[in-house]
Coordinates of C-alpha atoms in Angstrom, one line a residue:
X145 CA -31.4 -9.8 -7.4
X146 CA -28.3 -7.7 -8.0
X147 CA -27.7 -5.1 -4.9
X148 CA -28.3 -1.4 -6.4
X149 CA -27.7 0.4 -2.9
X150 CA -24.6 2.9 -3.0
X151 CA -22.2 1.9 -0.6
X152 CA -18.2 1.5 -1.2
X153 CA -16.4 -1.9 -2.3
X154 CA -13.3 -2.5 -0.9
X155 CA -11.8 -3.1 -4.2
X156 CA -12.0 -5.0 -7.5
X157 CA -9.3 -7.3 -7.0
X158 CA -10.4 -10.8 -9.0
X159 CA -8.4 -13.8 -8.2
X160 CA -9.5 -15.1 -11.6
X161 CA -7.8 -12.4 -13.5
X162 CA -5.2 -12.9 -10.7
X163 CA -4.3 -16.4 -11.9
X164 CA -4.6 -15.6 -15.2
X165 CA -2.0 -12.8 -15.6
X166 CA 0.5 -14.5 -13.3
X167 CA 0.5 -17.6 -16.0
X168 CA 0.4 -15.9 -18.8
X169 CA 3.4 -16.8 -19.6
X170 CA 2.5 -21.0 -19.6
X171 CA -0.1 -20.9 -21.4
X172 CA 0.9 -24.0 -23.0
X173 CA 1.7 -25.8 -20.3
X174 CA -0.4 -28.6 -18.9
X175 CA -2.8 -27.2 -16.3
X176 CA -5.1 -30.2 -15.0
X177 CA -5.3 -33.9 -16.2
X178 CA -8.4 -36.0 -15.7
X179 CA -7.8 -39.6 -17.1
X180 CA -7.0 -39.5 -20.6
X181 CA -8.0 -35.7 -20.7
X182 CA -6.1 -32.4 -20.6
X183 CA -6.4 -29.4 -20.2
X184 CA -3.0 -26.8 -21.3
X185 CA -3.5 -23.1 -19.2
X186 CA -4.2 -21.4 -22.3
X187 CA -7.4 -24.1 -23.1
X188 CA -8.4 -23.8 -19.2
X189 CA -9.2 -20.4 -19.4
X190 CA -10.9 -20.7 -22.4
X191 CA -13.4 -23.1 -21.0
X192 CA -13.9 -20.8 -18.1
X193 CA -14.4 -18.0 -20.3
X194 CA -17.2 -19.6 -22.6
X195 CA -18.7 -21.3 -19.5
X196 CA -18.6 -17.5 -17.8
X197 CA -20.7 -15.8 -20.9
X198 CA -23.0 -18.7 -20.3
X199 CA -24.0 -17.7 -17.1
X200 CA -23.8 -14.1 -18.0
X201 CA -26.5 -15.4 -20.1
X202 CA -28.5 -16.7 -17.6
X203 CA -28.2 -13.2 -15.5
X204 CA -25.5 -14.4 -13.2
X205 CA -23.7 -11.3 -12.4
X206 CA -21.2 -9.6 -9.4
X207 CA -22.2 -10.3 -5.5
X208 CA -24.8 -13.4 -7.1
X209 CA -24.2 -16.6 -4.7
X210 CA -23.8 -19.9 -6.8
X211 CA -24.0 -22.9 -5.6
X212 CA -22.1 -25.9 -7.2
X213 CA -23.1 -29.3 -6.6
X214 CA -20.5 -31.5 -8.7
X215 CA -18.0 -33.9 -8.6
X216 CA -14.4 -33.4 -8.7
X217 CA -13.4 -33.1 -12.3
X218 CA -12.1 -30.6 -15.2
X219 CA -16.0 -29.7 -15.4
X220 CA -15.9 -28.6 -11.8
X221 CA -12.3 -26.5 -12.1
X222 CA -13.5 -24.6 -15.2
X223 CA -17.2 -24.0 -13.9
X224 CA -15.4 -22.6 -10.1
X225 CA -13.2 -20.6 -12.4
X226 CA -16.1 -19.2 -14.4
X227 CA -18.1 -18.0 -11.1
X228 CA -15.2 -16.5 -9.9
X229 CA -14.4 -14.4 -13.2
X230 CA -18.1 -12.8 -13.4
X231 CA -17.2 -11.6 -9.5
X232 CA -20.0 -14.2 -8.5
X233 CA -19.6 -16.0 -5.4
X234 CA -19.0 -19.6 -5.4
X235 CA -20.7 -21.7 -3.1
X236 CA -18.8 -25.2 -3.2
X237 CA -21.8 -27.9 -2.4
X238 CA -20.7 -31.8 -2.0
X239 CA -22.7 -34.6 -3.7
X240 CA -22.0 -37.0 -1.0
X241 CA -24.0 -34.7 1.4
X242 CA -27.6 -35.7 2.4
X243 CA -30.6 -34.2 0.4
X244 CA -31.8 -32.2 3.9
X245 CA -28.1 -31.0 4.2
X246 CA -28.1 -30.2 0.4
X247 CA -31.2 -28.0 0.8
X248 CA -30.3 -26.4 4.5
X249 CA -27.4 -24.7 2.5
X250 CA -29.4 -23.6 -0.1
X251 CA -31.6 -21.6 2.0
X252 CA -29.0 -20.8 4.9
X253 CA -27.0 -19.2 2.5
X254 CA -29.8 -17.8 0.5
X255 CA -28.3 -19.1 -3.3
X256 CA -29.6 -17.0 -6.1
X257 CA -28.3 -20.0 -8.4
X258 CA -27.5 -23.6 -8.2
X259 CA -25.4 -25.0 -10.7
X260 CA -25.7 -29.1 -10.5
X261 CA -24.6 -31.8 -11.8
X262 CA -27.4 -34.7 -13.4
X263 CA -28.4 -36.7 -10.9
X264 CA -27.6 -35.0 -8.0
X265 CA -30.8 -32.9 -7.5
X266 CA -34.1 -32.7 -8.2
X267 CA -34.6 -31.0 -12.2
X268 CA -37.8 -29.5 -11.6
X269 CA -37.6 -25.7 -13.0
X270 CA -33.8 -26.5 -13.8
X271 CA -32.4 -25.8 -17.1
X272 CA -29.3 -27.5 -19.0
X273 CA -26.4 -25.2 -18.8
X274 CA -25.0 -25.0 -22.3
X275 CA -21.6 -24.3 -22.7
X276 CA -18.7 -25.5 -25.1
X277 CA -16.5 -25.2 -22.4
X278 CA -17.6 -28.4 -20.3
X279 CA -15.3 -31.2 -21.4
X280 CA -17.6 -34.3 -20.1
X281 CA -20.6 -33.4 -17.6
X282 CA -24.0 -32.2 -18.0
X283 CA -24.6 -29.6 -15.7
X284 CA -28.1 -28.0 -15.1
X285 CA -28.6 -24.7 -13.3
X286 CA -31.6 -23.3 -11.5
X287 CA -32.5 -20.0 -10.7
X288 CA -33.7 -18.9 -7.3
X289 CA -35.9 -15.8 -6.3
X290 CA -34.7 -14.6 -3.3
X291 CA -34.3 -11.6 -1.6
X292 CA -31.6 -8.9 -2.4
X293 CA -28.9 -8.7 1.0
X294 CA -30.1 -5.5 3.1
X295 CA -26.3 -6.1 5.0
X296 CA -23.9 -3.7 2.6
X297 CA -21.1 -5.1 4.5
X298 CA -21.8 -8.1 2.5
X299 CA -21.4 -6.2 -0.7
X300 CA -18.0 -3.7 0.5
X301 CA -15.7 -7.2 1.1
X302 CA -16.0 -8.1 -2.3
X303 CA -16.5 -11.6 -1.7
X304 CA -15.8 -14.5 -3.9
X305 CA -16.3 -17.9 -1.6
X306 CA -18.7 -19.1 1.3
X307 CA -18.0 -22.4 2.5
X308 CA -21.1 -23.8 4.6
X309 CA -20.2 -25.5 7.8
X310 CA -22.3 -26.2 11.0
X311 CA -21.7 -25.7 14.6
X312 CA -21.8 -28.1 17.4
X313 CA -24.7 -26.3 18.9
X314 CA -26.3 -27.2 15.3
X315 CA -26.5 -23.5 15.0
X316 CA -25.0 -22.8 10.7
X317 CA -22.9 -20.4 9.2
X318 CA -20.7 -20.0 6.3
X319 CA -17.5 -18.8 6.3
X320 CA -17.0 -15.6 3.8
X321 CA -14.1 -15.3 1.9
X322 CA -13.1 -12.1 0.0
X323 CA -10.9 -11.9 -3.4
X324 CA -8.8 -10.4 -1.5
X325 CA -8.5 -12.9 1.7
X326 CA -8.1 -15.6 -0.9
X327 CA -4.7 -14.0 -2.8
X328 CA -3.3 -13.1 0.9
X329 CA -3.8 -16.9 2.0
X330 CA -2.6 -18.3 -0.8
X331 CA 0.7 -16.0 -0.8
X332 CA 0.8 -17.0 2.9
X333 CA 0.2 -20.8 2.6
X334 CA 3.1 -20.6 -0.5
X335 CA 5.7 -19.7 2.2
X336 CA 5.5 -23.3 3.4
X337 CA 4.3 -25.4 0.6
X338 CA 7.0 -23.2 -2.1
X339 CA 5.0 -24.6 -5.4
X340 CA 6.3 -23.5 -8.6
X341 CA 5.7 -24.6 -12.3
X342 CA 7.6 -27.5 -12.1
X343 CA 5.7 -28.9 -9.7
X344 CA 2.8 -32.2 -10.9
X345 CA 0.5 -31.9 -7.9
X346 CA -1.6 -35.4 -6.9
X347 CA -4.7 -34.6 -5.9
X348 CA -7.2 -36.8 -3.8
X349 CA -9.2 -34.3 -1.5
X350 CA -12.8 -33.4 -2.1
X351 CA -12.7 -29.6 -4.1
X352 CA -15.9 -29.2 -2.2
X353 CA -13.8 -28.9 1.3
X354 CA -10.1 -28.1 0.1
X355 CA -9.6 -25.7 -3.0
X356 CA -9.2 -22.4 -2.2
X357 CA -5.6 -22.5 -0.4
X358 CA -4.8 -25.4 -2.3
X359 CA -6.2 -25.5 -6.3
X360 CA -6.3 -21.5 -6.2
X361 CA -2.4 -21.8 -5.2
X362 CA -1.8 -24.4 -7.8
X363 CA -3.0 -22.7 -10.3
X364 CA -1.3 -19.5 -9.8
X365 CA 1.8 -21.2 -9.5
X366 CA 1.2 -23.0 -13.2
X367 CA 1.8 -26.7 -11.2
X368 CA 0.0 -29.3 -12.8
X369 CA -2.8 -31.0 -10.8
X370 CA -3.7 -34.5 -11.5
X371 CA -6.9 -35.2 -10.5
X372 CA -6.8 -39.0 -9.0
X373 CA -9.6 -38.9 -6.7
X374 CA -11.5 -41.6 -8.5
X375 CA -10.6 -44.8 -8.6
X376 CA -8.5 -44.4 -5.8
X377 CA -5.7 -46.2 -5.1
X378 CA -5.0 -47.1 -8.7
X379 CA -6.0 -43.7 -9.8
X380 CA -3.4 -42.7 -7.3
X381 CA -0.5 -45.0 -8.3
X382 CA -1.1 -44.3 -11.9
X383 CA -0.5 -40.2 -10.9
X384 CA 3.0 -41.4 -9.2
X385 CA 3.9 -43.8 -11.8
X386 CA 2.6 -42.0 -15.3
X387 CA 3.0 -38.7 -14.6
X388 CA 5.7 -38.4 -12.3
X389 CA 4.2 -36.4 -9.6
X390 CA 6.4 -34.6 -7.3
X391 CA 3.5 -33.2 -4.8
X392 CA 0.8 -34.9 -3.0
X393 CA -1.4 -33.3 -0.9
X394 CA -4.0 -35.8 0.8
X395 CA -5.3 -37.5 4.5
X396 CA -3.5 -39.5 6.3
X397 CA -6.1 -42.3 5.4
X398 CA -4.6 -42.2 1.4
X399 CA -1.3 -41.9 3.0
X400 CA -1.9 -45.4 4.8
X401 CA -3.1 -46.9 1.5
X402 CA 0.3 -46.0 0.7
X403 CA 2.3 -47.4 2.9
X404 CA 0.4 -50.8 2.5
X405 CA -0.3 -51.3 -0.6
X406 CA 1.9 -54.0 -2.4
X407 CA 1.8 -52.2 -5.4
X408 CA 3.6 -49.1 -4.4
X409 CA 7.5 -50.0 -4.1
X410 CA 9.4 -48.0 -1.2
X411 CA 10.9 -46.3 -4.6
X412 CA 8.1 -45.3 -6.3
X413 CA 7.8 -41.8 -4.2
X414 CA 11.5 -40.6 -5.4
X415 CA 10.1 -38.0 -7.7
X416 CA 7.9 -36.7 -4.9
X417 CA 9.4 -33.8 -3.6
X418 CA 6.5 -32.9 -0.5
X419 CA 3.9 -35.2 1.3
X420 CA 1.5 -33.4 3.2
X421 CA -0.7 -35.2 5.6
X422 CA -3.9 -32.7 6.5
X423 CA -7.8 -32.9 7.4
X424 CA -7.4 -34.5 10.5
X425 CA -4.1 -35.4 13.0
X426 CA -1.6 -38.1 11.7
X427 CA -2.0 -40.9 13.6
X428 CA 1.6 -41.8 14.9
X429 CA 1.3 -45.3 13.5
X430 CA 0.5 -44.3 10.0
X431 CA 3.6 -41.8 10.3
X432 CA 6.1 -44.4 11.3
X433 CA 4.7 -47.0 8.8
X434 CA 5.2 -44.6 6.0
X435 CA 8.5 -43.6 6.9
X436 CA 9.7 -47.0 7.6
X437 CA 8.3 -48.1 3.9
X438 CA 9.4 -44.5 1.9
X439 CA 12.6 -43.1 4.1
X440 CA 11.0 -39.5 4.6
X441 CA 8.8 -38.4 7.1
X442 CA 5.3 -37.0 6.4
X443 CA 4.6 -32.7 6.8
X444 CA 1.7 -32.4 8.6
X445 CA -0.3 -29.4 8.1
X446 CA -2.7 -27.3 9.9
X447 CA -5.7 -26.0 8.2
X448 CA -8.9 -23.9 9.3
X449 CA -11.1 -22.6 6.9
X450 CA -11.7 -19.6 8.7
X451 CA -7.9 -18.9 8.8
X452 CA -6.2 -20.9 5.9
X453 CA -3.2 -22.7 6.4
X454 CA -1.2 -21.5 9.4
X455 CA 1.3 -24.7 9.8
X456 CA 2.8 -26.8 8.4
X457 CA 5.6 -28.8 9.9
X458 CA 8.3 -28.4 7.6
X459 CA 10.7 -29.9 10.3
X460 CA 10.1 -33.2 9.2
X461 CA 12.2 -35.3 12.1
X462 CA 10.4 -38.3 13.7
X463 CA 11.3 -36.6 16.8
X464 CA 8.4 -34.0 16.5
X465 CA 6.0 -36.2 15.5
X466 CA 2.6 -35.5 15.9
X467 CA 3.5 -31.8 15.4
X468 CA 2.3 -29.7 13.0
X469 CA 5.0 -27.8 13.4
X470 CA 5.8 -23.6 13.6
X471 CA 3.4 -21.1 12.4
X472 CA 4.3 -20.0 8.5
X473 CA 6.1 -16.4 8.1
X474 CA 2.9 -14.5 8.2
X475 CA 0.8 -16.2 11.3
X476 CA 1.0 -16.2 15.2
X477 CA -0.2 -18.3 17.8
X478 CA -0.9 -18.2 21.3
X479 CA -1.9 -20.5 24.2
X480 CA -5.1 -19.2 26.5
X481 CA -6.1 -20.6 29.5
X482 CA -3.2 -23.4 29.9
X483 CA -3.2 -26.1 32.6
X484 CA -0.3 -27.6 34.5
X485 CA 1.2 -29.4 31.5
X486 CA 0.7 -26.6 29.2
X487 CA -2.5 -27.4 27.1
X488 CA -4.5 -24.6 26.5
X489 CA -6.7 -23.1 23.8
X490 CA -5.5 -21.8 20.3
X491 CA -5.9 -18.5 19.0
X492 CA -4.3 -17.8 15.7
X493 CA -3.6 -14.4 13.6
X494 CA -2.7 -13.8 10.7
X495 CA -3.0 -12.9 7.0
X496 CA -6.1 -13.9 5.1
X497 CA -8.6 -14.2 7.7
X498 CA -12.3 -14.7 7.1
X499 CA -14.2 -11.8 6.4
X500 CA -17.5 -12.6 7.8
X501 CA -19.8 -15.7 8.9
X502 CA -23.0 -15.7 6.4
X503 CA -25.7 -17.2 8.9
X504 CA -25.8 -15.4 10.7
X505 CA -24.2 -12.8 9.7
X506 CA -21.5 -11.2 11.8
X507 CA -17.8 -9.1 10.3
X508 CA -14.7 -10.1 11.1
X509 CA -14.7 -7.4 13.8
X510 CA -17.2 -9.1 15.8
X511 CA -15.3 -12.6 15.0
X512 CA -12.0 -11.8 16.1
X513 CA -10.4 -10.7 19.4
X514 CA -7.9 -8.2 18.9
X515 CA -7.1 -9.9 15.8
X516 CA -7.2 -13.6 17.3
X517 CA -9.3 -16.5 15.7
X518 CA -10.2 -18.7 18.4
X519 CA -9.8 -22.5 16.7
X520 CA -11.7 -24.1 19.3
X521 CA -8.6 -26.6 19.7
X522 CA -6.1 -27.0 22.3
X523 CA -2.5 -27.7 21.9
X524 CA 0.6 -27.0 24.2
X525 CA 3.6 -25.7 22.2
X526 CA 7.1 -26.7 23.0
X527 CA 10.5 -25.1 23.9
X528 CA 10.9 -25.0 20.2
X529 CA 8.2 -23.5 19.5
X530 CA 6.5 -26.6 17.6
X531 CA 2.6 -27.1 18.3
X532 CA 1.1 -29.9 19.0
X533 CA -2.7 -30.4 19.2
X534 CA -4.1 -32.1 21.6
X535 CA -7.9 -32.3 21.5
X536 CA -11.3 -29.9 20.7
X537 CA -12.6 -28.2 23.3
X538 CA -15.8 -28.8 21.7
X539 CA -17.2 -32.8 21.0
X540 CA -16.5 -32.8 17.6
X541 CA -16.1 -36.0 16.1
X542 CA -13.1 -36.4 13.6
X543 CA -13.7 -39.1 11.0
X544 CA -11.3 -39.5 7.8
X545 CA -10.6 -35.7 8.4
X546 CA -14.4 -35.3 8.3
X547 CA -16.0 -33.6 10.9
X548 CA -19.5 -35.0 13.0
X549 CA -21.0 -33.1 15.3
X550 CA -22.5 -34.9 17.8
X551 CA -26.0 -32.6 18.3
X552 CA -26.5 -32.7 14.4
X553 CA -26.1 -37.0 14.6
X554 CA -28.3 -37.2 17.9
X555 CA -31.0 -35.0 16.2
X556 CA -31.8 -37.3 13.5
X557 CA -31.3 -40.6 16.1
X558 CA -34.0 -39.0 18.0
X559 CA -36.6 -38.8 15.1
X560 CA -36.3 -42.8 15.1
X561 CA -39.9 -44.1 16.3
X562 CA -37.8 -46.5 18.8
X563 CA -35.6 -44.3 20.1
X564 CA -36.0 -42.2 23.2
X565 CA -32.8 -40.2 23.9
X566 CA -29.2 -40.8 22.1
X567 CA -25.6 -39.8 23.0
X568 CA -23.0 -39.3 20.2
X569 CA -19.3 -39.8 20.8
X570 CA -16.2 -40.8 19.3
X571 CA -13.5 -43.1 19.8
X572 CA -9.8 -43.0 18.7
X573 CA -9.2 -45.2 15.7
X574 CA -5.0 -45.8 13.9
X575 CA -6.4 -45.3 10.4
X576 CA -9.7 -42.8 10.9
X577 CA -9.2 -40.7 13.2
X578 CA -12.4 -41.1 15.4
X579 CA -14.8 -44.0 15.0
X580 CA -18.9 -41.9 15.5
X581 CA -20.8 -44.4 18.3
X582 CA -24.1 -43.8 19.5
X583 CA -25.7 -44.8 23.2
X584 CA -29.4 -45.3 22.3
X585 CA -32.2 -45.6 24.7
X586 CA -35.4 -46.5 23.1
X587 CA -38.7 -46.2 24.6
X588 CA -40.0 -49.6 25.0
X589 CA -36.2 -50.3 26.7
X590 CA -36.6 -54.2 24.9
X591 CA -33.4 -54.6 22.8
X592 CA -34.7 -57.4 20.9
X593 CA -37.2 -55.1 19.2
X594 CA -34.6 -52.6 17.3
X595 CA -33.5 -53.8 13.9
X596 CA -30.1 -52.0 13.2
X597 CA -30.4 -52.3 9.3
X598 CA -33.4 -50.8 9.2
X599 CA -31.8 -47.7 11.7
X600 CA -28.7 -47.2 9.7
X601 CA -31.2 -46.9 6.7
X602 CA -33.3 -44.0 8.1
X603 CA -29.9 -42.8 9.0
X604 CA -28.6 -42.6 5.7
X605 CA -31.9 -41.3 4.2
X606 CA -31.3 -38.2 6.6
X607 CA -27.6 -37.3 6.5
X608 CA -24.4 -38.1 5.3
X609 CA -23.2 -41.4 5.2
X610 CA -20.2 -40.3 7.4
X611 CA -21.7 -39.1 9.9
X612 CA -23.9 -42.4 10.8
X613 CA -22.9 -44.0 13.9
X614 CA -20.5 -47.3 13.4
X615 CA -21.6 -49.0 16.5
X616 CA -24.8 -48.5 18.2
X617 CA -24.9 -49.7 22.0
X618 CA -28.0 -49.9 23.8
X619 CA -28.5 -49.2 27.4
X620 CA -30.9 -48.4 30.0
X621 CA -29.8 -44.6 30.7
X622 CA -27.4 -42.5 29.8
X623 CA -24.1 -40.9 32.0
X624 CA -24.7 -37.4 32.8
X625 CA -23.0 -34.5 34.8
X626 CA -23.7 -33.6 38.4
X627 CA -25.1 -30.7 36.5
X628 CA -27.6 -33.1 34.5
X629 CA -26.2 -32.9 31.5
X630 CA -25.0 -35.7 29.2
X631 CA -21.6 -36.7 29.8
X632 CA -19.8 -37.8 26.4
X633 CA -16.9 -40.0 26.1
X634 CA -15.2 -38.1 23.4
X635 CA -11.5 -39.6 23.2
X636 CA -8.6 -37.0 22.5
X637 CA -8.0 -36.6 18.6

């Protein structure tokens, strides 16, 4: 339902309309290529537009939260875009998430629509979205009757974006982006990344975790993005090769690809002018391998969705390696709590903040301190003012920039009819990050009467396939705290 209470909106700033009158002046230009399709600015909007009056159609309309459950593709760009024009809220859902985790953010965040792709959820009460402006997917949309917000904060921020995440405690929430927040990030990101219309972007990344700071800022910029996420490498290669990229914004896991692969020649990145390495820490030894193969170093970058994209180490020396470098123009950070050798935890301010958490719900007020986002990381900055990050205070698990928490993967371990307690922890890996094991103790305590296969089965059945355990050890007890409570073996990230 559509709120009809009176309260004030903080404005009626659209970043759609944003984008649209900063390139109106490329609107032949190539926006986004997909394969052997393209789409020019001018055709872009166009599919947004007719994809927009469709959901008009359907009754989507201002504060509505959509949920989009689709893989990367035109489809997905044009549909965001469409949401975002009707001053709907886009709810970015992944496909490679678990059904439970699928349907925990539909109710979490209370979606009055889901937009999906075939395939990727159950039809029943669904209806084919038509629309001319969907180059190659079939998407389906189902309506939801839920409740109308009684918060009116939710309806003064003018929000546009609520990306779901979960809490180590297993406790949800989803961050709240306005229209506003979103052009202020962007503008703040741009200081360090300096895209402009000449620029061919590479893009690997998941749009249901990167897009707003990244694709938003693309677009405004009229860059080209080249979507190469399937396929990958050769979809990759094909981007540097083809269409002469000059940008390429990606994990240090496709950056490692990279520097291995036989068919990428230490000359075939000359037309790239920026390689940023984000999602999780750059392992040292993919950093020297890559430099060694391609004579430039790698730009970390820093990214929190509740804050955007403070760093980004543009001082690209193998000196400060493993750095991600000074905050950009419009951020500040400071160290709490440091120990001897100067580790502490990160607070970071800045321009673009979140607005709100959705569940539950809280304002920025109650978020902040002073103005300070507390990351949950801790880092020691140098004499030059460089930060480097050091660990989470918290256990979370880093895999391939993806993020386990060890209560959500212990929950499900638990459900297992042979298993009586479980402890989740990671362990430093040069390509991934953090390898997820598990310490299982079952209940009859006889080994010989657990068949992994069939474990890693009911795993994946129940949540994403990243987050199921690589190694599963099984011992008698598990190490605990003088305090009694389990003791996990997280290593530094």
């Amino acid at each position: 339902m559509q709120f009809t209470g009176i309260t004030t909106i903080k404005g009626d700033m659209n970043i759609f309309n944003t984008i649209r009158k900063e390139t109106m002046d490329f609107t032949g230009k190539t926006a986004v290529i997909e394969g052997d399709s393209l789409l020019s600015y001018g055709r872009l909007f166009s599919c947004a537009d007719m994809t927009a009056s469709s959901l008009r159609g359907k009754g989507v309309a201002r504060f509505h939260r959509v949920g989009l459950l689709c893989g990367d593709s035109i489809d997905y760009l044009t549909t965001s875009l469409a949401v975002l024009s009707l001053s709907a809220v886009i709810v970015p859902i992944s496909p490679d998430q678990a059904d439970s985790e699928i349907r925990d953010i539909i109710e979490r965040i209370s979606l009055d629509y889901l937009i999906f792709e075939r395939g990727t959820y159950h039809e029943e009460g669904s209806e084919i979205l038509p629309s001319e402006g969907l180059l190659k997917k079939e998407l389906r949309m189902l309506k939801r009757d839920v409740p109308e917000l009684s918060d009116s904060e939710y309806y003064r921020i003018n929000p546009a974006f609520i990306r779901f995440s979960s809490g180590t405690t297993g406790a949800s929430k989803g961050v709240v982006l306005s229209h506003e927040a979103i052009l202020d990030r962007t503008d703040a990101a741009d200081k360090g990344l300096r895209i402009t219309s000449e620029d061919t972007v590479l893009w690997v990344l998941s749009m249901s975790f990167h897009f707003v700071v990244t694709i938003l800022l693309f677009l405004r910029r009229a860059a080209t993005i080249v979507l190469c996420g399937h396929g990958f490498p050769e979809s990759l290669i094909e981007g540097i090769t083809n269409h002469k990229g000059t940008f390429i914004y990606a994990s240090p896991f496709h950056y490692n690809v990279l520097a291995r692969s036989g068919l990428v020649s230490p000359r075939s990145l000359s037309n790239i002018r920026m390689t940023v390495s984000t999602a999780m820490k750059l392992p040292e030894a993919i950093a020297v391998q890559f430099s060694a193969k391609f004579g430039f170093e790698l730009a970390e970058a820093y990214g929190i969705i509740e804050v955007g994209l403070p760093f980004l180490n543009l001082d690209a020396e193998s000196r400060i390696r493993g750095s991600v470098g000074r905050p950009l123009p419009d951020y500040e950070v400071k160290i709490f709590k440091k120990d001897s050798d100067g580790v502490g935890e990160i607070y970071i301010k800045g321009k673009g903040m979140l607005d709100a958490y959705f569940s539950p719900w809280q304002i920025r007020k109650s978020i902040l301190k002073k103005g300070w986002f507390k990351t949950g990381d801790l880092g020691r900055i140098n004499s030059n003012g460089h930060l480097t990050i050091v660990g989470r205070k918290k256990d979370v698990i880093n895999f391939v920039g993806m993020k386990v928490f060890p209560f959500e993967v212990e929950s499900v371990l638990n459900e297992y009819p042979l298993v009586k307690e479980s402890m989740v922890y990671g362990v430093s890996h040069p390509q991934y990050g953090q390898l997820p094991i598990a310490r299982l103790v079952l209940k009859n305590g006889a080994a010989s009467d657990l068949d992994l296969n069939d474990l890693r089965r009911f795993c994946y059945h129940k949540m994403s396939q990243y987050k199921v355990p690589k190694d599963f050890q099984v011992v008698d007890a598990l190490p605990i705290t003088a305090s009694g409570k389990v003791k996990r073996e997280n290593t530094p990230h």
